[in-house]
Short mmCIF file of C-alpha atoms in Angstrom, two decimals:
data_model
loop_
_atom_site.label_atom_id
_atom_site.label_comp_id
_atom_site.label_asym_id
_atom_site.label_seq_id
_atom_site.Cartn_x
_atom_site.Cartn_y
_atom_site.Cartn_z
CA MET A 102 22.34 37.30 6.91
CA GLU A 103 19.35 37.30 9.68
CA ILE A 104 17.52 34.23 8.05
CA ASP A 105 20.65 32.37 7.39
CA LYS A 106 21.19 32.67 11.55
CA ALA A 107 17.93 31.94 12.35
CA ILE A 108 17.78 28.95 10.52
CA GLY A 109 21.14 27.87 11.49
CA GLU A 110 20.08 28.21 15.20
CA SER A 111 17.33 25.82 14.93
CA ASP A 112 16.39 22.61 16.14
CA ASP A 113 13.74 22.01 13.67
CA LYS A 114 16.23 19.21 11.57
CA ARG A 115 13.52 19.18 8.70
CA LEU A 116 13.11 22.98 8.11
CA LYS A 117 16.63 22.83 7.89
CA THR A 118 16.86 20.55 5.48
CA LYS A 119 14.22 22.34 3.95
CA TYR A 120 15.88 25.23 3.65
CA ASN A 121 19.29 23.86 2.66
CA ASN A 122 17.46 22.22 -0.57
CA ALA A 123 16.06 25.94 -1.99
CA ILE A 124 19.22 28.08 -0.71
CA PHE A 125 21.05 25.30 -2.67
CA VAL A 126 18.66 25.85 -6.44
CA ILE A 127 19.08 29.62 -5.80
CA LYS A 128 22.32 28.94 -5.95
CA ARG A 129 22.80 27.30 -8.63
CA ALA A 130 20.02 29.56 -10.11
CA LEU A 131 22.36 32.34 -9.41
CA ALA A 132 25.55 30.65 -11.34
CA LEU A 133 23.67 29.89 -14.25
CA TYR A 134 21.95 33.21 -14.71
CA SER A 135 23.50 36.58 -13.95
CA THR A 136 21.39 39.15 -12.49
CA GLU A 137 19.96 41.04 -14.57
CA GLU A 138 18.61 37.48 -16.73
CA VAL A 139 16.74 36.64 -13.43
CA ALA A 140 13.45 37.96 -11.94
CA PHE A 141 11.37 36.80 -8.99
CA SER A 142 7.50 36.97 -9.02
CA PHE A 143 6.01 37.98 -5.63
CA ASN A 144 2.36 38.52 -4.67
CA GLY A 145 1.91 38.76 -0.90
CA GLY A 146 1.16 35.40 0.05
CA LYS A 147 3.31 33.02 2.25
CA ASP A 148 4.90 31.23 -0.72
CA SER A 149 6.20 34.15 -1.93
CA THR A 150 6.95 35.40 1.45
CA VAL A 151 8.78 32.67 1.82
CA LEU A 152 10.93 32.56 -1.20
CA LEU A 153 11.59 36.64 -1.25
CA HIS A 154 13.65 35.58 1.96
CA LEU A 155 15.35 32.79 0.53
CA LEU A 156 15.68 34.68 -1.79
CA ARG A 157 17.92 37.37 0.34
CA ALA A 158 19.59 34.86 2.11
CA GLY A 159 20.63 33.01 -1.00
CA TYR A 160 22.17 35.99 -3.08
CA PHE A 161 24.26 37.37 0.19
CA LEU A 162 25.67 33.48 0.38
CA HIS A 163 26.35 33.28 -3.94
CA LYS A 164 27.98 36.76 -4.01
CA LYS A 165 30.56 35.98 -0.37
CA GLU A 166 31.70 32.65 -1.99
CA LEU A 167 32.20 34.88 -5.17
CA THR A 168 33.73 37.23 -2.78
CA CYS A 169 34.56 36.03 0.16
CA SER A 170 33.53 39.18 1.70
CA ASN A 171 31.24 38.08 5.21
CA GLY A 172 29.17 41.72 3.62
CA GLY A 173 25.59 42.20 4.51
CA LEU A 174 24.29 43.47 1.58
CA SER A 175 23.58 47.14 0.45
CA SER A 176 20.60 46.03 -1.86
CA PHE A 177 18.06 43.75 -3.41
CA PRO A 178 18.95 43.88 -6.96
CA VAL A 179 16.86 40.39 -8.44
CA ARG A 180 14.00 42.04 -10.29
CA THR A 181 10.62 41.68 -8.77
CA ILE A 182 6.89 41.22 -10.06
CA TYR A 183 4.51 42.29 -8.97
CA PHE A 184 0.87 41.29 -10.77
CA GLU A 185 -1.31 43.79 -9.68
CA SER A 186 -5.37 43.08 -9.82
CA PRO A 187 -8.52 44.64 -8.86
CA SER A 188 -10.28 42.14 -7.24
CA ALA A 189 -6.43 41.94 -4.99
CA PHE A 190 -7.22 42.56 -1.17
CA THR A 191 -6.39 45.97 -0.01
CA GLU A 192 -4.23 43.55 2.33
CA THR A 193 -2.22 41.94 0.34
CA ASN A 194 -1.26 45.07 -1.85
CA SER A 195 -0.29 46.80 1.16
CA PHE A 196 1.83 44.12 2.11
CA THR A 197 2.96 43.72 -1.28
CA TYR A 198 4.22 47.66 -1.38
CA ASP A 199 5.81 48.25 2.08
CA ALA A 200 7.83 44.67 1.67
CA ALA A 201 9.41 46.59 -1.69
CA GLN A 202 10.29 49.60 0.72
CA THR A 203 11.82 47.47 3.48
CA TYR A 204 13.75 45.63 1.59
CA ASP A 205 14.58 47.63 -1.34
CA LEU A 206 12.97 45.43 -4.28
CA GLN A 207 13.16 46.54 -7.58
CA LEU A 208 9.30 46.44 -8.30
CA ASP A 209 7.83 45.86 -11.69
CA ILE A 210 4.15 46.56 -11.12
CA ILE A 211 2.08 45.03 -14.13
CA ARG A 212 -1.87 45.25 -14.78
CA GLN A 213 -1.88 42.92 -17.17
CA ASP A 214 -3.04 39.24 -17.19
CA PHE A 215 0.30 36.70 -15.70
CA LYS A 216 0.87 35.84 -20.02
CA SER A 217 0.44 38.99 -21.58
CA GLY A 218 1.69 40.99 -18.64
CA LEU A 219 5.60 38.08 -19.24
CA GLU A 220 5.64 38.39 -22.62
CA ALA A 221 5.71 42.33 -22.17
CA LEU A 222 8.26 42.60 -19.95
CA LEU A 223 10.42 39.37 -21.47
CA LYS A 224 10.30 41.33 -24.82
CA ALA A 225 11.52 44.54 -22.95
CA ASN A 226 13.96 43.04 -21.06
CA PRO A 227 17.40 40.03 -20.99
CA ILE A 228 14.67 37.94 -18.36
CA ARG A 229 15.58 34.08 -18.91
CA ALA A 230 15.13 32.76 -16.00
CA ILE A 231 12.47 34.17 -13.27
CA PHE A 232 11.94 32.39 -9.01
CA LEU A 233 8.06 31.55 -7.81
CA GLY A 234 7.09 30.28 -4.59
CA VAL A 235 5.65 26.94 -6.91
CA ARG A 236 4.50 24.40 -4.12
CA ILE A 237 4.15 20.84 -5.07
CA GLY A 238 -0.14 19.90 -5.59
CA ASP A 239 -0.51 23.97 -6.52
CA PRO A 240 -2.76 24.53 -9.85
CA THR A 241 0.27 24.90 -11.53
CA ALA A 242 2.66 22.60 -10.26
CA VAL A 243 1.67 19.39 -12.57
CA GLY A 244 4.93 17.95 -14.12
CA GLN A 245 7.49 20.75 -12.52
CA GLU A 246 10.48 20.18 -11.52
CA GLN A 247 13.17 22.68 -9.99
CA PHE A 248 14.02 24.00 -12.74
CA SER A 249 11.10 24.05 -15.58
CA PRO A 250 10.99 25.90 -18.76
CA SER A 251 7.88 27.67 -19.61
CA SER A 252 4.89 25.62 -20.57
CA PRO A 253 4.24 25.73 -24.40
CA GLY A 254 2.56 28.75 -26.51
CA TRP A 255 4.01 30.60 -23.24
CA PRO A 256 6.95 33.08 -23.46
CA PRO A 257 10.55 31.50 -23.05
CA PHE A 258 11.66 31.45 -20.04
CA MET A 259 12.96 28.83 -17.26
CA ARG A 260 10.85 28.11 -14.23
CA VAL A 261 13.01 27.74 -10.84
CA ASN A 262 10.49 26.31 -8.24
CA PRO A 263 12.74 26.87 -5.37
CA ILE A 264 10.29 25.50 -2.44
CA LEU A 265 8.63 22.80 -5.27
CA ASP A 266 8.83 20.16 -2.15
CA TRP A 267 7.66 22.37 1.02
CA SER A 268 5.06 21.48 2.86
CA TYR A 269 2.22 24.05 4.89
CA ARG A 270 4.21 23.75 7.92
CA ASP A 271 7.21 24.09 6.55
CA VAL A 272 5.97 27.58 5.09
CA TRP A 273 4.91 28.62 8.33
CA ALA A 274 8.26 26.86 10.51
CA PHE A 275 9.85 29.15 8.48
CA LEU A 276 7.96 32.13 8.44
CA LEU A 277 7.98 32.08 12.62
CA THR A 278 11.50 30.87 13.11
CA CYS A 279 12.93 33.66 11.13
CA LYS A 280 10.19 35.77 12.41
CA VAL A 281 9.49 38.02 8.99
CA LYS A 282 6.76 40.31 8.21
CA TYR A 283 3.40 38.53 7.25
CA CYS A 284 0.38 39.75 4.71
CA SER A 285 -2.25 40.21 7.56
CA LEU A 286 -5.06 38.09 6.29
CA TYR A 287 -3.52 35.43 7.69
CA ASP A 288 -3.76 35.93 11.08
CA GLN A 289 -7.01 36.87 10.61
CA GLY A 290 -8.44 32.96 9.63
CA TYR A 291 -7.34 33.27 5.72
CA THR A 292 -4.34 30.07 4.78
CA SER A 293 -4.82 30.49 1.34
CA ILE A 294 -5.45 33.70 -0.32
CA GLY A 295 -6.71 34.49 -3.63
CA SER A 296 -9.15 37.35 -5.07
CA ILE A 297 -11.54 38.94 -3.26
CA HIS A 298 -14.29 36.69 -5.24
CA ASP A 299 -13.10 33.40 -4.39
CA THR A 300 -11.80 33.63 -0.85
CA VAL A 301 -13.02 33.56 2.64
CA PRO A 302 -11.69 32.54 6.31
CA ASN A 303 -10.74 28.74 6.80
CA ALA A 304 -13.90 27.75 8.90
CA LEU A 305 -11.24 24.92 10.29
CA LEU A 306 -10.45 28.18 12.15
CA SER A 307 -13.17 29.56 13.66
CA VAL A 308 -13.68 30.18 17.55
CA ASN A 309 -16.49 30.34 19.24
CA ASN A 310 -17.68 33.67 20.19
CA THR A 311 -18.97 34.06 23.53
CA SER A 312 -19.81 37.63 23.09
CA SER A 313 -22.35 39.77 22.70
CA SER A 314 -20.30 40.33 19.38
CA LYS A 315 -21.86 39.01 16.41
CA GLU A 316 -18.39 39.10 14.03
CA LYS A 317 -17.62 35.99 13.55
CA LEU A 318 -13.66 35.56 14.89
CA PHE A 319 -10.51 33.15 13.77
CA LYS A 320 -7.67 31.76 14.72
CA PRO A 321 -4.36 32.38 12.83
CA ALA A 322 -2.91 30.75 10.29
CA TYR A 323 0.09 28.61 11.33
CA LEU A 324 -2.93 26.84 13.91
CA LEU A 325 -4.39 25.37 11.02
CA SER A 326 -3.78 21.97 12.29
CA ASP A 327 -4.13 19.58 9.16
CA GLY A 328 -2.85 21.24 6.16
CA ARG A 329 -4.48 19.59 3.45
CA LEU A 330 -7.52 21.45 4.08
CA GLU A 331 -4.95 24.95 3.63
CA ARG A 332 -7.41 25.70 0.63
CA ALA A 333 -10.71 25.16 2.07
CA GLY A 334 -11.24 29.21 2.22
CA ARG A 335 -11.41 28.48 -1.57
CA VAL A 336 -15.42 29.02 -2.72
CA LYS A 337 -15.72 27.30 -5.77
CA LYS A 338 -16.16 29.64 -8.60
CA ASN A 339 -19.10 26.70 -10.71
CA ALA A 340 -21.19 26.39 -8.11
CA SER A 341 -22.59 23.67 -11.60
CA VAL A 342 -20.19 21.72 -10.86
CA LYS A 343 -20.96 18.06 -10.60
CA ASN A 344 -21.19 16.70 -6.86
CA ASP A 345 -21.13 13.20 -6.39
CA ARG A 346 -24.64 10.31 -7.05
CA ASP A 347 -27.57 11.88 -4.96
CA SER A 348 -29.82 9.31 -3.25
CA ASP A 349 -32.95 11.37 -5.04
CA SER A 350 -31.35 10.47 -8.56
CA HIS A 351 -31.42 6.65 -7.64
CA LYS A 352 -32.82 4.16 -9.82
CA HIS A 353 -32.88 0.70 -7.01
CA GLU A 354 -32.43 0.83 -3.62
CA VAL A 355 -29.45 -1.61 -4.08
CA LEU A 356 -26.18 0.97 -3.88
CA LEU A 357 -23.75 1.46 -6.33
CA ALA A 358 -20.40 0.54 -6.66
CA SER A 359 -18.05 0.75 -9.86
CA VAL A 360 -13.91 -1.17 -10.01
CA ILE A 361 -11.54 0.81 -11.66
CA ALA A 362 -8.11 -0.51 -12.71
CA VAL A 363 -5.36 1.36 -13.91
CA GLY A 364 -2.30 -0.52 -15.56
CA ASP A 365 -1.16 -1.06 -18.89
CA GLU A 366 0.17 -4.04 -17.85
CA ILE A 367 -3.35 -5.21 -17.89
CA LEU A 368 -4.31 -3.58 -21.18
CA SER A 369 -1.71 -5.34 -22.47
CA GLY A 370 -1.89 -8.75 -21.08
CA THR A 371 1.19 -9.02 -19.29
CA VAL A 372 -0.50 -9.77 -16.09
CA GLU A 373 -3.79 -10.97 -15.43
CA ASP A 374 -6.58 -8.76 -13.55
CA GLN A 375 -7.48 -10.81 -11.00
CA LEU A 376 -8.31 -8.06 -8.07
CA GLY A 377 -10.84 -7.50 -10.54
CA LEU A 378 -13.54 -10.40 -10.03
CA SER A 379 -12.48 -10.60 -6.73
CA LEU A 380 -13.87 -7.39 -5.84
CA CYS A 381 -17.47 -7.79 -7.70
CA LYS A 382 -17.96 -10.84 -5.38
CA LYS A 383 -17.00 -9.38 -2.59
CA LEU A 384 -19.37 -5.91 -2.93
CA ALA A 385 -21.88 -8.65 -4.08
CA SER A 386 -21.92 -10.56 -0.96
CA VAL A 387 -22.54 -7.30 0.70
CA GLY A 388 -25.30 -6.49 -0.98
CA TRP A 389 -23.97 -3.54 -3.60
CA SER A 390 -24.51 -4.21 -7.58
CA VAL A 391 -21.09 -3.34 -9.11
CA HIS A 392 -22.40 -1.18 -12.34
CA GLN A 393 -19.19 -1.21 -14.18
CA THR A 394 -15.66 -2.70 -14.19
CA SER A 395 -13.46 -0.39 -16.78
CA VAL A 396 -8.90 -0.50 -17.00
CA ILE A 397 -8.03 2.44 -17.62
CA ARG A 398 -4.26 3.40 -19.04
CA ASN A 399 -1.75 4.59 -16.57
CA ASP A 400 -2.45 8.13 -18.04
CA ILE A 401 -4.13 11.00 -15.27
CA ASP A 402 -6.51 12.75 -17.99
CA SER A 403 -7.91 8.82 -18.65
CA VAL A 404 -8.24 8.49 -14.90
CA SER A 405 -9.88 11.83 -14.22
CA GLU A 406 -12.14 10.83 -17.06
CA GLU A 407 -12.94 7.75 -15.87
CA VAL A 408 -12.96 8.41 -11.57
CA ASP A 409 -15.40 11.10 -12.79
CA ARG A 410 -17.77 9.94 -15.22
CA GLN A 411 -18.38 6.64 -12.36
CA ARG A 412 -18.43 8.80 -9.38
CA SER A 413 -21.38 10.76 -10.09
CA ILE A 414 -23.41 7.54 -11.37
CA CYS A 415 -22.66 4.99 -8.17
CA ASP A 416 -22.42 5.72 -4.68
CA MET A 417 -18.91 4.41 -3.91
CA VAL A 418 -15.73 4.25 -6.38
CA PHE A 419 -13.40 1.82 -5.80
CA ILE A 420 -9.98 2.18 -7.76
CA TYR A 421 -6.57 -0.41 -7.21
CA GLY A 422 -3.36 -0.25 -9.56
CA GLY A 423 -1.19 2.86 -10.36
CA VAL A 424 -0.85 3.63 -5.98
CA GLY A 425 3.39 4.69 -5.57
CA PRO A 426 6.14 7.07 -6.70
CA LEU A 427 6.58 5.69 -10.10
CA HIS A 428 6.47 7.72 -13.14
CA SER A 429 3.60 5.53 -14.34
CA ASP A 430 1.73 5.96 -10.51
CA VAL A 431 -1.02 8.24 -11.71
CA THR A 432 -3.72 6.96 -9.81
CA LEU A 433 -3.45 9.55 -7.29
CA ALA A 434 -3.06 12.34 -9.18
CA GLY A 435 -5.96 11.42 -11.56
CA VAL A 436 -8.47 11.15 -8.98
CA ALA A 437 -7.61 14.98 -7.68
CA LYS A 438 -8.13 16.20 -11.54
CA ALA A 439 -11.67 14.58 -11.13
CA PHE A 440 -12.40 16.18 -8.34
CA GLY A 441 -10.79 20.01 -9.51
CA VAL A 442 -8.47 19.46 -6.32
CA ARG A 443 -5.08 19.58 -6.29
CA LEU A 444 -2.28 17.37 -4.90
CA ALA A 445 -0.77 18.41 -1.75
CA PRO A 446 2.37 16.86 0.86
CA ASP A 447 -0.01 15.16 3.84
CA GLU A 448 2.75 15.50 6.47
CA GLU A 449 0.54 11.99 8.37
CA PHE A 450 0.66 10.38 5.82
CA GLU A 451 4.35 10.70 4.86
CA GLU A 452 5.54 9.59 8.84
CA TYR A 453 3.03 6.20 7.96
CA LEU A 454 5.34 6.42 4.82
CA ARG A 455 8.96 6.37 6.69
CA HIS A 456 8.43 4.31 9.56
CA LEU A 457 7.71 1.87 6.54
CA ILE A 458 10.19 2.50 4.37
CA SER A 459 12.30 4.64 6.66
CA GLU A 460 15.44 3.65 4.74
CA GLN A 461 14.52 4.55 1.76
CA CYS A 462 13.47 8.10 2.24
CA THR A 463 15.71 10.20 1.59
CA GLY A 464 13.74 13.26 3.76
CA ASP A 465 13.24 15.91 1.30
CA ARG A 466 10.42 14.86 -0.85
CA ASN A 467 8.02 11.87 -1.38
CA GLU A 468 6.15 11.54 -4.19
CA MET A 469 4.05 9.14 -2.59
CA ALA A 470 2.76 11.49 0.25
CA GLN A 471 0.59 13.54 -2.45
CA LEU A 472 -2.56 13.40 -1.75
CA PRO A 473 -5.72 14.63 -3.50
CA GLU A 474 -6.10 18.07 -1.14
CA GLY A 475 -8.85 18.87 1.02
CA ILE A 476 -11.64 15.88 0.25
CA THR A 477 -8.91 12.29 1.45
CA GLU A 478 -9.95 10.74 4.79
CA LEU A 479 -7.05 8.09 5.72
CA LEU A 480 -8.91 5.15 7.48
CA HIS A 481 -6.49 3.36 10.00
CA HIS A 482 -6.50 -0.16 11.35
CA GLU A 483 -4.31 -1.71 12.87
CA LYS A 484 -3.55 -4.18 10.87
CA LEU A 485 -2.82 -1.98 7.58
CA SER A 486 0.66 -0.32 8.38
CA VAL A 487 -0.80 2.59 5.94
CA PRO A 488 -4.40 3.91 6.28
CA LEU A 489 -5.97 3.03 3.59
CA ILE A 490 -7.01 6.73 0.83
CA LYS A 491 -10.56 7.69 0.94
CA CYS A 492 -11.69 10.68 -0.89
CA ARG A 493 -15.30 11.60 -1.22
CA ASN A 494 -16.95 7.94 -2.53
CA VAL A 495 -13.29 6.81 -4.33
CA ILE A 496 -11.64 4.47 -2.31
CA VAL A 497 -7.81 3.83 -3.14
CA LEU A 498 -7.14 0.48 -3.19
CA ALA A 499 -3.06 -0.27 -2.72
CA ALA A 500 -3.00 -4.51 -2.78
CA THR A 501 -1.46 -5.89 -5.62
CA ASN A 502 -2.56 -9.29 -5.41
CA THR A 503 -5.52 -11.32 -3.72
CA GLU A 504 -4.20 -11.63 -0.62
CA GLU A 505 -3.89 -8.15 0.50
CA LEU A 506 -6.90 -7.60 -1.49
CA GLU A 507 -8.53 -9.56 1.55
CA LYS A 508 -6.48 -8.00 4.35
CA GLU A 509 -7.66 -4.35 3.10
CA TRP A 510 -11.20 -5.46 2.33
CA GLU A 511 -11.50 -7.08 5.95
CA CYS A 512 -10.29 -3.51 7.50
CA LEU A 513 -12.41 -1.87 5.53
CA THR A 514 -15.66 -3.21 6.33
CA GLU A 515 -14.69 -3.22 10.03
CA LEU A 516 -13.66 0.85 9.55
CA THR A 517 -16.88 1.34 7.67
CA LYS A 518 -19.15 0.01 10.13
CA LEU A 519 -17.79 2.17 12.97
CA GLY A 520 -18.95 4.47 11.57
CA GLY A 521 -17.56 8.34 10.28
CA SER A 522 -17.42 6.57 6.34
CA THR A 523 -20.73 5.38 4.25
CA SER A 524 -21.06 2.49 5.50
CA LEU A 525 -19.69 -1.28 3.12
CA VAL A 526 -22.23 -3.42 4.66
CA GLU A 527 -26.11 -2.78 4.34
CA LEU A 528 -28.93 -4.60 5.03
CA TYR A 529 -30.19 -6.30 2.10
CA ALA A 530 -32.47 -9.02 0.85
CA SER A 531 -31.17 -11.24 -1.81
CA ARG A 532 -33.19 -14.53 -4.25
CA ARG A 533 -32.59 -16.81 -7.19
CA LEU A 534 -34.23 -18.31 -8.93
CA MET A 535 -33.23 -21.10 -11.20
CA THR A 536 -35.24 -22.09 -14.84
CA SER A 537 -35.04 -23.67 -17.83
CA LEU A 538 -37.63 -21.58 -19.82
CA THR A 539 -36.17 -19.65 -23.21
CA ASP A 540 -34.72 -16.40 -23.21
CA VAL A 541 -37.79 -15.37 -24.87
CA GLU A 542 -40.08 -17.30 -22.31
CA VAL A 543 -38.67 -14.33 -19.71
CA ALA A 544 -37.79 -11.85 -21.47
CA GLU A 545 -41.33 -9.81 -21.78
CA PRO A 546 -42.80 -10.37 -18.19
CA LEU A 547 -39.49 -9.99 -16.70
CA ASN A 548 -39.75 -6.16 -18.30
CA LYS A 549 -43.08 -5.61 -16.84
CA LEU A 550 -41.82 -7.09 -13.57
CA GLY A 551 -38.92 -4.24 -13.40
CA LEU A 552 -41.28 -1.46 -14.64
CA GLU A 553 -43.78 -3.02 -11.19
CA PHE A 554 -41.03 -3.46 -8.87
CA PRO A 555 -38.19 -0.40 -9.64
CA ASP A 556 -36.60 -0.55 -6.25
CA ILE A 557 -35.86 -4.04 -6.18
CA TYR A 558 -32.79 -5.27 -8.79
CA LEU A 559 -32.83 -8.31 -11.67
CA GLY A 560 -30.55 -9.86 -13.15
CA CYS A 561 -29.99 -12.80 -15.15
CA TYR A 562 -27.36 -14.89 -16.64
CA ARG A 563 -26.67 -18.29 -17.17
CA LYS A 564 -23.58 -20.00 -17.09
CA SER A 565 -22.94 -21.41 -20.20
CA ARG A 566 -25.08 -20.81 -23.37
CA GLN A 567 -26.70 -24.54 -22.86
CA GLY A 568 -27.63 -23.94 -19.39
CA PRO A 569 -30.78 -22.84 -17.15
CA ILE A 570 -31.46 -19.11 -16.42
CA ILE A 571 -30.81 -17.61 -13.50
CA ILE A 572 -32.87 -14.92 -12.03
CA CYS A 573 -31.21 -12.68 -9.13
CA PHE A 574 -33.44 -10.86 -7.19
CA LYS A 575 -31.74 -7.38 -5.16
CA GLY A 576 -33.94 -5.12 -2.56
CA LYS A 577 -33.80 -4.08 0.79
CA ASP A 578 -37.12 -4.79 1.89
CA ASN A 579 -37.35 -9.12 2.17
CA ALA A 580 -41.04 -8.23 1.28
CA ARG A 581 -40.66 -6.48 -1.16
CA ILE A 582 -38.46 -9.16 -2.81
CA ASP A 583 -41.30 -11.81 -2.55
CA SER A 584 -43.72 -9.95 -3.54
CA ALA A 585 -41.43 -9.41 -7.28
CA VAL A 586 -40.93 -13.30 -7.15
CA GLN A 587 -44.78 -14.51 -6.28
CA ALA A 588 -45.64 -11.71 -9.36
CA LEU A 589 -43.50 -13.26 -11.46
CA ARG A 590 -44.42 -16.73 -10.27
CA LYS A 591 -48.01 -16.28 -11.25
CA ARG A 592 -47.41 -15.86 -14.67
CA PHE A 593 -45.86 -19.22 -15.29
CA LYS A 594 -46.69 -22.78 -14.51
CA GLU A 595 -45.77 -24.02 -10.79
CA GLY A 596 -42.59 -25.31 -10.94
CA VAL A 597 -41.16 -23.66 -14.28
CA PHE A 598 -38.96 -21.66 -11.52
CA VAL A 599 -36.92 -23.33 -8.96
CA ASP A 600 -35.63 -21.32 -6.17
CA MET A 601 -31.09 -21.66 -5.23
CA LYS A 602 -29.35 -21.24 -2.16
#
């Protein structure tokens, strides 16, 4: 087979590993199920095109082992399913039908929705397993393995995912190495193809057109350097999706932050959370006001809901805990879900991890290298062995103790001073007054002061029940802070308030 030969002659060791693993999954499935019991879901996209040729090679190698013959394939007998949609690109349909003719595919065309079409197909045929071109990071890939039973509520069948651990780079390395045809849209700047209603060329591949023609030109998909931005050409279906906190909605000029800890061990009292207290102090030291701290259990939905809530209220959200390769490390998955994106393999981040824990990396699949797609910025610093992760206004900290937090914080403040991200260190003013007045005596004057100075943050606390009240003033304008302090003092006798350093 030309596919097996092309991979065998390639110098790309990573591609060979991915290919061999995928072929093993295919051969395993063909050993478990008869040809009549398997099907292949083909949609004309790059992932399913890769799977088509892997299946051809895998079927050939499987038959070769059974018959000890070196002869080629006269046909490809695996049933191929194509869900035809009126909203599909004409180029996708054309490529699919051309591929079916070229490779003699037994094409079953289904013009129903995916679930209804599957129910009808499985009712009429003895299909027990379906090969899918799903990759980690796809919206449907959450919780899937290479062999995964269908979800509850769906017709029963085994989902077989030979390329589950493949990255965007792996897909294109395979297609170009094997020199097989693919849908022409990929040469026009499309990097992820959905329907005609939600897919446009990826703007990152736009070419500066110096000619008089107004037509936009794009480089081919395989030239996209950052696979995390594969779906940047997908248009949001719902324009009313909640955006990050808009500056017009600020109640105060003081920037707001939220701190989220993830960990069942904190909620059970097994581990004392010291990072939250330290982080609040650090944020206060650079003029930020902490809106809320919360502790969330190790659950994707719980993390997603809290991040989604806080990111819309605060200028910045800091989250720590639940970062790693264990089943309980769900923080990044929760952040991705909060933004409505998928987790996708990040080759740059994976390289950092390989240098850090190379002896523990198998080379096949590193769960820690899956990052929220299209929204992740890696913050590099020479003092950090692995860059910090920033997803729009959410910063994911990897620190597990205060010493590690100190190092990450130092790097973070330096990085944000250099530009390219929201600066953590803002110009601000603050003053603190101490008084022995009672709560009742200061309550109404402070309420009125808040209405008079809406741009000033006012806070009150006691260090002990019987101790003096400490009133905090924070803002970006020294003169406004001084005016607010004077306005409060005028409401009481002289000497009632004492300035604190």
